[in-house]
Coordinates of C-alpha atoms and ligand atoms in Angstrom, one line a residue:
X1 CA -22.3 -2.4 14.7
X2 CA -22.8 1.5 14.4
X3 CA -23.5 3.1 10.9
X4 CA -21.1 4.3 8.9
X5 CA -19.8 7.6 8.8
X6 CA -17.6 7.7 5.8
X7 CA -18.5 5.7 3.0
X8 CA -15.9 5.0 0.0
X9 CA -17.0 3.8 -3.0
X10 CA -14.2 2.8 -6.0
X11 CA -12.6 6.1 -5.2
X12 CA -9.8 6.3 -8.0
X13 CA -6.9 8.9 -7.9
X14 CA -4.7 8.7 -10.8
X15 CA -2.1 11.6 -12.4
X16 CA -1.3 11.4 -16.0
X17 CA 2.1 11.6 -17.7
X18 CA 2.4 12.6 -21.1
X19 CA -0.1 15.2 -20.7
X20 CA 0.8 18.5 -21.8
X21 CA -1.1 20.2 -24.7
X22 CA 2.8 19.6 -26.4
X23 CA 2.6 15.7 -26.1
X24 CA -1.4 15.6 -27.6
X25 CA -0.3 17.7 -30.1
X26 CA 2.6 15.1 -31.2
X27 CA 0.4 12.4 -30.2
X28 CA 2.2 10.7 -27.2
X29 CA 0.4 8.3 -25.2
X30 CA -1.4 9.5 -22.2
X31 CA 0.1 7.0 -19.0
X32 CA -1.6 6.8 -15.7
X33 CA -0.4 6.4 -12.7
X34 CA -2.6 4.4 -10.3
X35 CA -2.1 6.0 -7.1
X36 CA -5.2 5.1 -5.7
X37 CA -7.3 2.4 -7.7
X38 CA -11.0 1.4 -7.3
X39 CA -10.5 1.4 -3.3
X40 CA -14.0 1.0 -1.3
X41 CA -14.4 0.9 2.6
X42 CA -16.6 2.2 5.1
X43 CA -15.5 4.3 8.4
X44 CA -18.2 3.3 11.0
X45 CA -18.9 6.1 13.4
X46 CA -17.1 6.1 16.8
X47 CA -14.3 3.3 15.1
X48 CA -10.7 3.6 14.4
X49 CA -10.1 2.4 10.9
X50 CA -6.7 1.7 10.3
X51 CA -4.9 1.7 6.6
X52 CA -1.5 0.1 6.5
X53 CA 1.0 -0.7 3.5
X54 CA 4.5 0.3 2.6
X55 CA 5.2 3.8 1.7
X56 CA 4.4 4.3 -1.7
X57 CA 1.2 2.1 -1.5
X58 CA -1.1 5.1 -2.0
X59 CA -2.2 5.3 1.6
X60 CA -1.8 8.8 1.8
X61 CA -2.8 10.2 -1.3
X62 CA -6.0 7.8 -0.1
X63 CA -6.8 9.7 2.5
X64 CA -6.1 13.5 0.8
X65 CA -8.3 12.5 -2.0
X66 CA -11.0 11.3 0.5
X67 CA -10.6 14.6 2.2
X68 CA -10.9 16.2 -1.3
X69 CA -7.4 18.0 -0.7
X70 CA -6.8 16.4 -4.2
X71 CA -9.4 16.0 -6.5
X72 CA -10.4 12.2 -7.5
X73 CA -10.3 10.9 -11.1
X74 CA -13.2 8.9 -9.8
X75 CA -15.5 7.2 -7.9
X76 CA -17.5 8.5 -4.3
X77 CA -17.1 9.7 -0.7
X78 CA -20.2 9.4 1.4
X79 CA -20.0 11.8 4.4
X80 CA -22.6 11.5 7.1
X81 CA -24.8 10.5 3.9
X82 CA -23.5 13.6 2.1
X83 CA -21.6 13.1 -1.2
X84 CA -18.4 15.3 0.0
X85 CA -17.1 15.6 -4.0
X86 CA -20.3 17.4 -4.7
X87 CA -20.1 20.1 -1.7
X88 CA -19.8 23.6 -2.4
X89 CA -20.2 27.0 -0.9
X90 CA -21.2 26.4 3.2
X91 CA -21.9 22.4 3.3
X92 CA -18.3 22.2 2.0
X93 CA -17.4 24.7 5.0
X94 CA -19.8 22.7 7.2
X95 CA -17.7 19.3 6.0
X96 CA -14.0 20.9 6.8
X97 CA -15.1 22.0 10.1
X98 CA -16.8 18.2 11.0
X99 CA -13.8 16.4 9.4
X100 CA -10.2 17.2 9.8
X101 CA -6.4 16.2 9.2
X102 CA -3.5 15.5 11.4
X103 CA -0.4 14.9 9.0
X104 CA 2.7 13.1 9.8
X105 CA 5.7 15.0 10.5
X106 CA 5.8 17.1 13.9
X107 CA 8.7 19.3 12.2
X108 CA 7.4 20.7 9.0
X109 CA 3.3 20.4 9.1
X110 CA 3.9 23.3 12.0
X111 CA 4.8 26.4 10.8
X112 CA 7.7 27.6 12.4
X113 CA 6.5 31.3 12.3
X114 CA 2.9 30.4 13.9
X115 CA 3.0 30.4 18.2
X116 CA 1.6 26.9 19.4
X117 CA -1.8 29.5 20.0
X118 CA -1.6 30.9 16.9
X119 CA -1.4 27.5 14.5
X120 CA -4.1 25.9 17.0
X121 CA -6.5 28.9 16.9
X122 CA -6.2 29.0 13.0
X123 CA -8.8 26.6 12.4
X124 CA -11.3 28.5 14.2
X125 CA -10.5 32.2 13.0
X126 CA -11.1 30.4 9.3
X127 CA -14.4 29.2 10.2
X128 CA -15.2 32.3 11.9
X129 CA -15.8 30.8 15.6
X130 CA -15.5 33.0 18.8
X131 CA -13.7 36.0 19.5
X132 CA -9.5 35.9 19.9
X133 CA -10.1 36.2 23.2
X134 CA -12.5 33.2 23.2
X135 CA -10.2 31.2 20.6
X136 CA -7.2 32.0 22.8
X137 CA -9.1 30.8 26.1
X138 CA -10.1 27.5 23.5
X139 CA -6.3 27.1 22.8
X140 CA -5.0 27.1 26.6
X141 CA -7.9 24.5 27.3
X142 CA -6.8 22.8 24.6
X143 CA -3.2 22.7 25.6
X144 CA -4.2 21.5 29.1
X145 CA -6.1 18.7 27.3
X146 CA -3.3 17.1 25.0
X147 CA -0.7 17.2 27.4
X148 CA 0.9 20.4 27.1
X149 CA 0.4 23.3 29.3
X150 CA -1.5 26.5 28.7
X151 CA 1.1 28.8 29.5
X152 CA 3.6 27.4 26.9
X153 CA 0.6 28.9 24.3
X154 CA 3.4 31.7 22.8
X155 CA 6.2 29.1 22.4
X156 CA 7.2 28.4 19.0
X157 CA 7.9 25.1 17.3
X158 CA 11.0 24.8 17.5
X159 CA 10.9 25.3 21.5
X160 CA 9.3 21.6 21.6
X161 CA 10.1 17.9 21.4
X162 CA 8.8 15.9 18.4
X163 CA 6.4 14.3 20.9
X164 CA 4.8 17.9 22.1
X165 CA 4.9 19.4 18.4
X166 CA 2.5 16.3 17.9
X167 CA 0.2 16.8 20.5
X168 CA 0.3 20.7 19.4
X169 CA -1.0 19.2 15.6
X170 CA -3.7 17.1 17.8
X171 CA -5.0 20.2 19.2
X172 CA -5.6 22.1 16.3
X173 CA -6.7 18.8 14.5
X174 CA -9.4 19.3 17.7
X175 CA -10.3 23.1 18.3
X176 CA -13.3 23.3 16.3
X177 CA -14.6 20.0 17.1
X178 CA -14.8 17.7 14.5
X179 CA -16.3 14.5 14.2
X180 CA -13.7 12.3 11.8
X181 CA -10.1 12.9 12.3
X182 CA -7.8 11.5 9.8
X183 CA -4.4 10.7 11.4
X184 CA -1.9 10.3 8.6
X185 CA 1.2 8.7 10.0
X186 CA 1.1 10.6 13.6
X187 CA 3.7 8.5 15.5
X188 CA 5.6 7.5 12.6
X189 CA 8.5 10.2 13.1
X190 CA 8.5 9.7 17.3
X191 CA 10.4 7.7 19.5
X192 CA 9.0 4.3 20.2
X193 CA 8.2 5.9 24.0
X194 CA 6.7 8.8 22.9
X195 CA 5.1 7.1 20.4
X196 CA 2.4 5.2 23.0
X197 CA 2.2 8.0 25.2
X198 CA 0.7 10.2 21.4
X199 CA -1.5 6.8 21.0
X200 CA -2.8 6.6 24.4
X201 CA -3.4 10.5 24.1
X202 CA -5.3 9.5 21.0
X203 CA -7.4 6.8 22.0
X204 CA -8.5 8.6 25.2
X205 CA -9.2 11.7 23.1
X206 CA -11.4 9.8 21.3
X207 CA -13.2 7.9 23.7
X208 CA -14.0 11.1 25.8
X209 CA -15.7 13.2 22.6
X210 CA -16.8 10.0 20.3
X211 CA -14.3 10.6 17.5
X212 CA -13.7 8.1 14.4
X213 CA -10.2 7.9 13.2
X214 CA -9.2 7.0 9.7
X215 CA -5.5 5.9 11.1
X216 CA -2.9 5.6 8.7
X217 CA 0.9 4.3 9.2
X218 CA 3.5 1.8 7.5
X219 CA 3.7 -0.2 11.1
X220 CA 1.4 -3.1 11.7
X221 CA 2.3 -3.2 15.6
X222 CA 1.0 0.8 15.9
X223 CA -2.0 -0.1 13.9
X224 CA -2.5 -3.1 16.3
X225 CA -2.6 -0.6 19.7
X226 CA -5.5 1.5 18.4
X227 CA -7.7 0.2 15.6
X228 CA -10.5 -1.8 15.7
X229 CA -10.2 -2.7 12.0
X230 CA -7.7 -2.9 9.5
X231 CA -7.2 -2.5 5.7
X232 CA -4.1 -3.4 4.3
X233 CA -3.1 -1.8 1.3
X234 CA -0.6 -2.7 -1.8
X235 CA -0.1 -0.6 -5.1
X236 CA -3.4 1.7 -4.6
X237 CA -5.7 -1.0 -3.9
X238 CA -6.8 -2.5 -0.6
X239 CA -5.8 -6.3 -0.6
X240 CA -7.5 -7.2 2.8
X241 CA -9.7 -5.7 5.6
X242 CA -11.4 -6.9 8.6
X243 CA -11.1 -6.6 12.2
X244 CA -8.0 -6.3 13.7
X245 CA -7.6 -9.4 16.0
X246 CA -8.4 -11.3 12.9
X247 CA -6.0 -9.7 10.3
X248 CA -3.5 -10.1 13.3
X249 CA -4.4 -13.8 14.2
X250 CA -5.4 -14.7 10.7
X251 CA -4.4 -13.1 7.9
X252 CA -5.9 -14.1 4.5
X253 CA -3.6 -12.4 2.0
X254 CA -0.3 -13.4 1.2
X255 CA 0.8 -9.8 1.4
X256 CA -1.1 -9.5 5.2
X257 CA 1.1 -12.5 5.9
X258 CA 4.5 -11.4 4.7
X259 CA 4.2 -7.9 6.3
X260 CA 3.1 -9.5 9.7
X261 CA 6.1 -12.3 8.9
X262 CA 8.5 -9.2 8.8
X263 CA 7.5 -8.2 12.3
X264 CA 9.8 -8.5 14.6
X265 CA 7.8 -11.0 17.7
X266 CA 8.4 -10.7 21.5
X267 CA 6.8 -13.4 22.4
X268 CA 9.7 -15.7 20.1
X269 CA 12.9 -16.4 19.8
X270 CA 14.1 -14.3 17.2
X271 CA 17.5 -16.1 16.7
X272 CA 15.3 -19.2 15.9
X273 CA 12.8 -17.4 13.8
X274 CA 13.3 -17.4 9.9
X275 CA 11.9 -14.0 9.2
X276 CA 10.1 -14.2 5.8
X277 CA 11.2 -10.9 4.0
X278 CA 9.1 -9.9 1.3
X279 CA 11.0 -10.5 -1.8
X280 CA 11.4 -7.7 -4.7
X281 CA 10.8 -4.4 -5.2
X282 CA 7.0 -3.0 -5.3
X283 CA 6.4 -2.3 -9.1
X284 CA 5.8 1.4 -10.0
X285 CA 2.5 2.0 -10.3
X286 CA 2.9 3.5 -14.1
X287 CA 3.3 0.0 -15.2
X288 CA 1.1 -1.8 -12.2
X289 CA 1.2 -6.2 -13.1
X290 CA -1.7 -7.6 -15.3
X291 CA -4.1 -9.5 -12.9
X292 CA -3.1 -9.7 -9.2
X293 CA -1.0 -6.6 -8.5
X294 CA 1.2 -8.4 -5.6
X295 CA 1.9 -11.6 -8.4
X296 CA 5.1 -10.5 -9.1
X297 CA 6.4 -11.0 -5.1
X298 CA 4.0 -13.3 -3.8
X299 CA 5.1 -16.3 -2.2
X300 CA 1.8 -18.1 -3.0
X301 CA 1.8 -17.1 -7.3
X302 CA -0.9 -20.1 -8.4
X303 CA 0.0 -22.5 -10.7
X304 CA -1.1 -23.1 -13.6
X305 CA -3.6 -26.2 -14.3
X306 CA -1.7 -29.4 -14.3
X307 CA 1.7 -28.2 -12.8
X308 CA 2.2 -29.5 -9.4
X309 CA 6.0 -28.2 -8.4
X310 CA 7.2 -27.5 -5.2
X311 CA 6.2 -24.0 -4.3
X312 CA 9.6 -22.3 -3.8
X313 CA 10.5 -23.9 -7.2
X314 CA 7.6 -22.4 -8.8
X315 CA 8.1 -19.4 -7.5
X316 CA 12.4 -19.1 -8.1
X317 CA 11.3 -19.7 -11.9
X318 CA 8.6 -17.3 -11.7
X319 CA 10.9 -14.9 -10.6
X320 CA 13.4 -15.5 -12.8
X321 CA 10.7 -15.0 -15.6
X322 CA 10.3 -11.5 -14.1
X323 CA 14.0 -10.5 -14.3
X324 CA 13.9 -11.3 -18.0
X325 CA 10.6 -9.6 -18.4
X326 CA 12.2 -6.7 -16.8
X327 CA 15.4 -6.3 -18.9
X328 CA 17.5 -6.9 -15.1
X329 CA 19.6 -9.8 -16.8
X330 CA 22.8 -8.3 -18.3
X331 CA 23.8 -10.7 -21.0
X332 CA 26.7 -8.8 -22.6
X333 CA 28.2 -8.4 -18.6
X334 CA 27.3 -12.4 -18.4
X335 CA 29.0 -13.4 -22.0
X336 CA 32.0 -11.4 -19.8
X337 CA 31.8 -13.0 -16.7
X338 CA 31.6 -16.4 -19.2
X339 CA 34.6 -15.1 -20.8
X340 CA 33.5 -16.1 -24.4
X341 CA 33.6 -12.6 -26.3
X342 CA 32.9 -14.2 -29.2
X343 CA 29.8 -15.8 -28.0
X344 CA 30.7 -19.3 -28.8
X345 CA 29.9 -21.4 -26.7
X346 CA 25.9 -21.0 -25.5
X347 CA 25.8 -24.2 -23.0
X348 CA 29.1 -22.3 -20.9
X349 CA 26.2 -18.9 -20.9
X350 CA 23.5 -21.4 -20.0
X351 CA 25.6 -23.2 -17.1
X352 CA 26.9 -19.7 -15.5
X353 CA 23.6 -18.3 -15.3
X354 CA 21.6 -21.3 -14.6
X355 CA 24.0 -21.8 -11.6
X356 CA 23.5 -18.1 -10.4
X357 CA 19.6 -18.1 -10.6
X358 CA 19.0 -21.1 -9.0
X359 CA 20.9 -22.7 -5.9
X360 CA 19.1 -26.3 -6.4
X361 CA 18.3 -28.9 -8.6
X362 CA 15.0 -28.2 -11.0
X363 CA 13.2 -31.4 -11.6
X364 CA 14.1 -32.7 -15.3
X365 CA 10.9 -30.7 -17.2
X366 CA 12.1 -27.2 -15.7
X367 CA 15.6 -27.5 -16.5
X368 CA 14.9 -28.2 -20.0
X369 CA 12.1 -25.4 -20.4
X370 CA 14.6 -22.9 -17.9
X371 CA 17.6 -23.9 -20.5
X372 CA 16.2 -23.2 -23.5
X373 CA 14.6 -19.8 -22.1
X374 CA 18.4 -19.1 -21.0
X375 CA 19.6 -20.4 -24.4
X376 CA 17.5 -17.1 -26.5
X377 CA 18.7 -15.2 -23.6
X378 CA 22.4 -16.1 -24.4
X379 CA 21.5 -15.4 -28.3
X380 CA 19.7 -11.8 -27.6
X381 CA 16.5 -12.7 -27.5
X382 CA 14.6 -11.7 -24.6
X383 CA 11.4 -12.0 -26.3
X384 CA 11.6 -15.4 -26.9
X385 CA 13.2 -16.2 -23.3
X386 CA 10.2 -14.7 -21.8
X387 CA 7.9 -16.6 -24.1
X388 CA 9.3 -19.6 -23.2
X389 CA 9.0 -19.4 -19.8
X390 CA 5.6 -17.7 -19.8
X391 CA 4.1 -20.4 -21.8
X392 CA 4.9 -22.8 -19.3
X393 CA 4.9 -21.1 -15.8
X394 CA 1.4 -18.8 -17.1
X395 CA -0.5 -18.5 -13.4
X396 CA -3.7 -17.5 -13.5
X397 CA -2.3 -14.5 -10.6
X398 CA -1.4 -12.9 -13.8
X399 CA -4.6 -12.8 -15.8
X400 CA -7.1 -12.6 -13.8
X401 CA -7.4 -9.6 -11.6
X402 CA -9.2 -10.7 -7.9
X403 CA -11.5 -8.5 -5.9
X404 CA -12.7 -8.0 -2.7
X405 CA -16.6 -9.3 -2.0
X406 CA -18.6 -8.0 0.3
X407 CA -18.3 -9.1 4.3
X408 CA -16.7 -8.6 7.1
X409 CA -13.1 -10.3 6.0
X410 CA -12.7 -10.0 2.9
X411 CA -9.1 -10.4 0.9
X412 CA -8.5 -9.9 -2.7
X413 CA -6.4 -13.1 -3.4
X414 CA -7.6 -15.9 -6.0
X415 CA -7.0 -18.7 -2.9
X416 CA -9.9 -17.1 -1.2
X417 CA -13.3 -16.4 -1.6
X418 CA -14.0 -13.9 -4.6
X419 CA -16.8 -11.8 -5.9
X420 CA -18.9 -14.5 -8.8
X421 CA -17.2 -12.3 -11.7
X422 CA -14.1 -13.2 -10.9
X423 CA -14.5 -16.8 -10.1
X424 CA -16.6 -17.4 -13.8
X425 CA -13.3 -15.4 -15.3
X426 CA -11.4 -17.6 -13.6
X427 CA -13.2 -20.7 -14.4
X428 CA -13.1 -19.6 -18.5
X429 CA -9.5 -18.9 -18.1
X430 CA -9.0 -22.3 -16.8
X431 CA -11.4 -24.1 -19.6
X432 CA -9.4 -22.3 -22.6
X433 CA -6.6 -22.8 -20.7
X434 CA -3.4 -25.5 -22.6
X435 CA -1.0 -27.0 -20.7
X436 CA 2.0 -26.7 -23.2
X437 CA 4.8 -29.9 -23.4
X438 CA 7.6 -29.7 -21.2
X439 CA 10.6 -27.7 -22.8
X440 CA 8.2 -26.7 -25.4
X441 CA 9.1 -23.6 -26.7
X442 CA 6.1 -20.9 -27.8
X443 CA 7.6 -20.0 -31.0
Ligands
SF4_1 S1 -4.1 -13.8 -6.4 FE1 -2.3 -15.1 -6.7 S2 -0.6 -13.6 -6.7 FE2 -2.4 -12.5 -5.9 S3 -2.1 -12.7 -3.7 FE3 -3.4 -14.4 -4.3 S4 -2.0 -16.1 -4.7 FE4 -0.8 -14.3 -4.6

């Protein structure tokens, strides 16, 4: 195993609402949002690193913030043993030339005004290297080298494909040398052809002058082709990482799982396949879950000490919970739809959307504890709905928040391994923890 390179440590990036001089002056509540949130991971020199999640999972601003293009909120970026959020002066000029950025879309991170010479040589005119006729010279090579050809060097943008604009971004990423490269989404807006022929460009690029890649992109199967580990991220914090035939051939987190469910397979039948969507929206990061971030759509939510229901039952009530929680149950449009204006008759509001929330039988307990929850709905009271269910239906995914120990697989999911805080939190919650009666109401 080589060293590492680049060495995170709990790098935070949050913005805050509610901010301005105005709102401390009238005393509103500062909100943050969790972008990125207590992330740590090592880059090891000569590796490809990828980070994958869906878009809005903080991957990006990861890697800006790492790159200091945004400042952090908190926490530590190791370069080459050099703490980059303490450069200044020439060993931050030293750090932009050794480590560099290729961003995602071919169309706008060009400028249209710049030649393909002029936006590859402007790396090296900033950092003062050669003369234009050397950088010039540097460009056509580096043309030559990515796939292009020198004598296309006074073409503009707009004069080629997606696929060359790329490989145009890949040689400026390149003219002064650099030893990390991160590659934020760089296929993502190509053709699935094109696409291999930028990866293969990319991995021979780097075997040839011993880069390391930080690799970023929303598609596991494009992560798959080029990097030798993987870190999955959800809602600003990595969930899993490892290496990448293991994430592939066994995933630890329930969110690794779904996204690799939702893959399409080729070697399957995909008209027999049941393809496991993830269910429910990711939550905003203003107003992340208590405990496990991914609780609220996780297909494996723990149950609470001394319930033992079948998993897609816990999980439709759980859900449920989370649509009262969230306000997403109209109850004046469902006294409608009951067609009771004068809300009368409770058990009708109870029966209509009983029958919509649930397409099977619950065993006798839940019906009781789901009807009476329904029954505060029908009267108003969401508070008391939500109680209801929450009392019973309490998983420990929800107050205790899991982290990821040290080693080489690590996944930040109660059902696996976790660092000794966690499991002692998790062991007190369980000793204070009360089963409550069936249908018992918290009130
Ligand atoms: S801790 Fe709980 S909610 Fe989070 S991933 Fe694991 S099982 Fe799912």
């Amino acid at each position: 195993m080589t060293d590492p390179l680049v060495t995170v440590d709990d790098l935070e990036k949050y913005y805050y609402e509610n901010d301005t001089l105005l709102d401390r002056l009238t005393g509103a509540e500062r909100e943050a949002v969790r972008a990125v949130d207590g992330v740590s991971f090592e880059v090891r020199e000569g590796e490809t690193l990828g980070v994958v999640g869906e878009s809005g999972c903080g991957k990006s601003t990861l890697a800006e913030t790492l790159m200091r293009l945004r400042e952090p909120t908190g926490g530590s970026v190791t370069f080459d043993g050099d703490p980059v959020f303490d450069l200044s002066g020439t060993d931050m000029n030293a750090f932009r030339r050794r480590a560099q950025v290729m961003f995602q879309d071919p169309f706008s991170s060009l400028d249209p005004r710049m030649t393909a010479g002029e936006i590859i040589t402007e790396p090296l005119a900033i950092h003062g290297v050669g003369t234009s006729g050397e950088r010039r010279e540097r460009a056509e090579t580096l043309l030559d080298e990515v796939g292009l050809s020198a004598d296309q060097i006074d073409r503009y943008p707009h004069e080629f494909s997606g696929g060359q604009r790329q490989r145009i971004g890949f040689a400026r990423a390149l003219a002064i040398d650099p030893e990390f490269i991160v590659l934020d989404e760089p296929v993502s807006a190509l053709d699935v052809s094109v696409q291999a022929q930028v990866l293969n460009l990319l991995a021979d690029m780097q075997a040839e002058r011993d880069l390391t890649y930080l690799f970023i992109a929303h598609d596991l199967s494009v992560v798959r082709h080029i990097s030798d580990r993987v870190a999955v991220m959800y809602l600003g914090e990595i969930v899993e990482i490892g290496p990448t035939e293991e994430i592939f051939e066994d995933p630890k987190h329930p969110y690794t799982k779904a996204l690799l469910e939702s893959v399409p397979r080729a070697d399957t039948d995909e008209r027999d396949r049941t393809v496991e969507t993830i269910r429910g929206d990711v939550p905003s990061p203003r107003n992340p879950p208590s405990g496990c971030s991914f609780r609220t759509r996780c297909p494996e939510l723990i149950q609470p000490p001394g319930l033992d229901l079948p998993q897609a039952t816990f999980r439709g009530i759980s859900e449920f919970r989370t649509r009262i929680e969230n306000g997403d149950i109209d109850v004046d449009l469902r006294w409608e739809q009951v067609g009771d204006p004068d809300r009368e008759d409770r058990e009708a509001f109870v029966d209509s959307l009983r029958e919509e929330a649930f397409d099977t039988e619950l065993p006798d307990a839940e019906e009781e504890t789901v009807s009476e929850a329904i029954r505060a709905l029908a009267d108003g009271d969401r508070e008391t709905a939500a109680a209801t269910l929450r009392e019973r239906y309490r998983s420990p995914c929800e107050a205790i928040d899991p982290g990821l120990p040290a080693g080489e697989h690590p996944s930040a999911c109660l059902l696996n391994e976790q660092p000794e805080d966690v499991e002692t939190a998790r062991e007190e919650w369980e000793a204070d923890y009360e089963a409550p009666e069936a249908g018992a109401s918290s009130r």
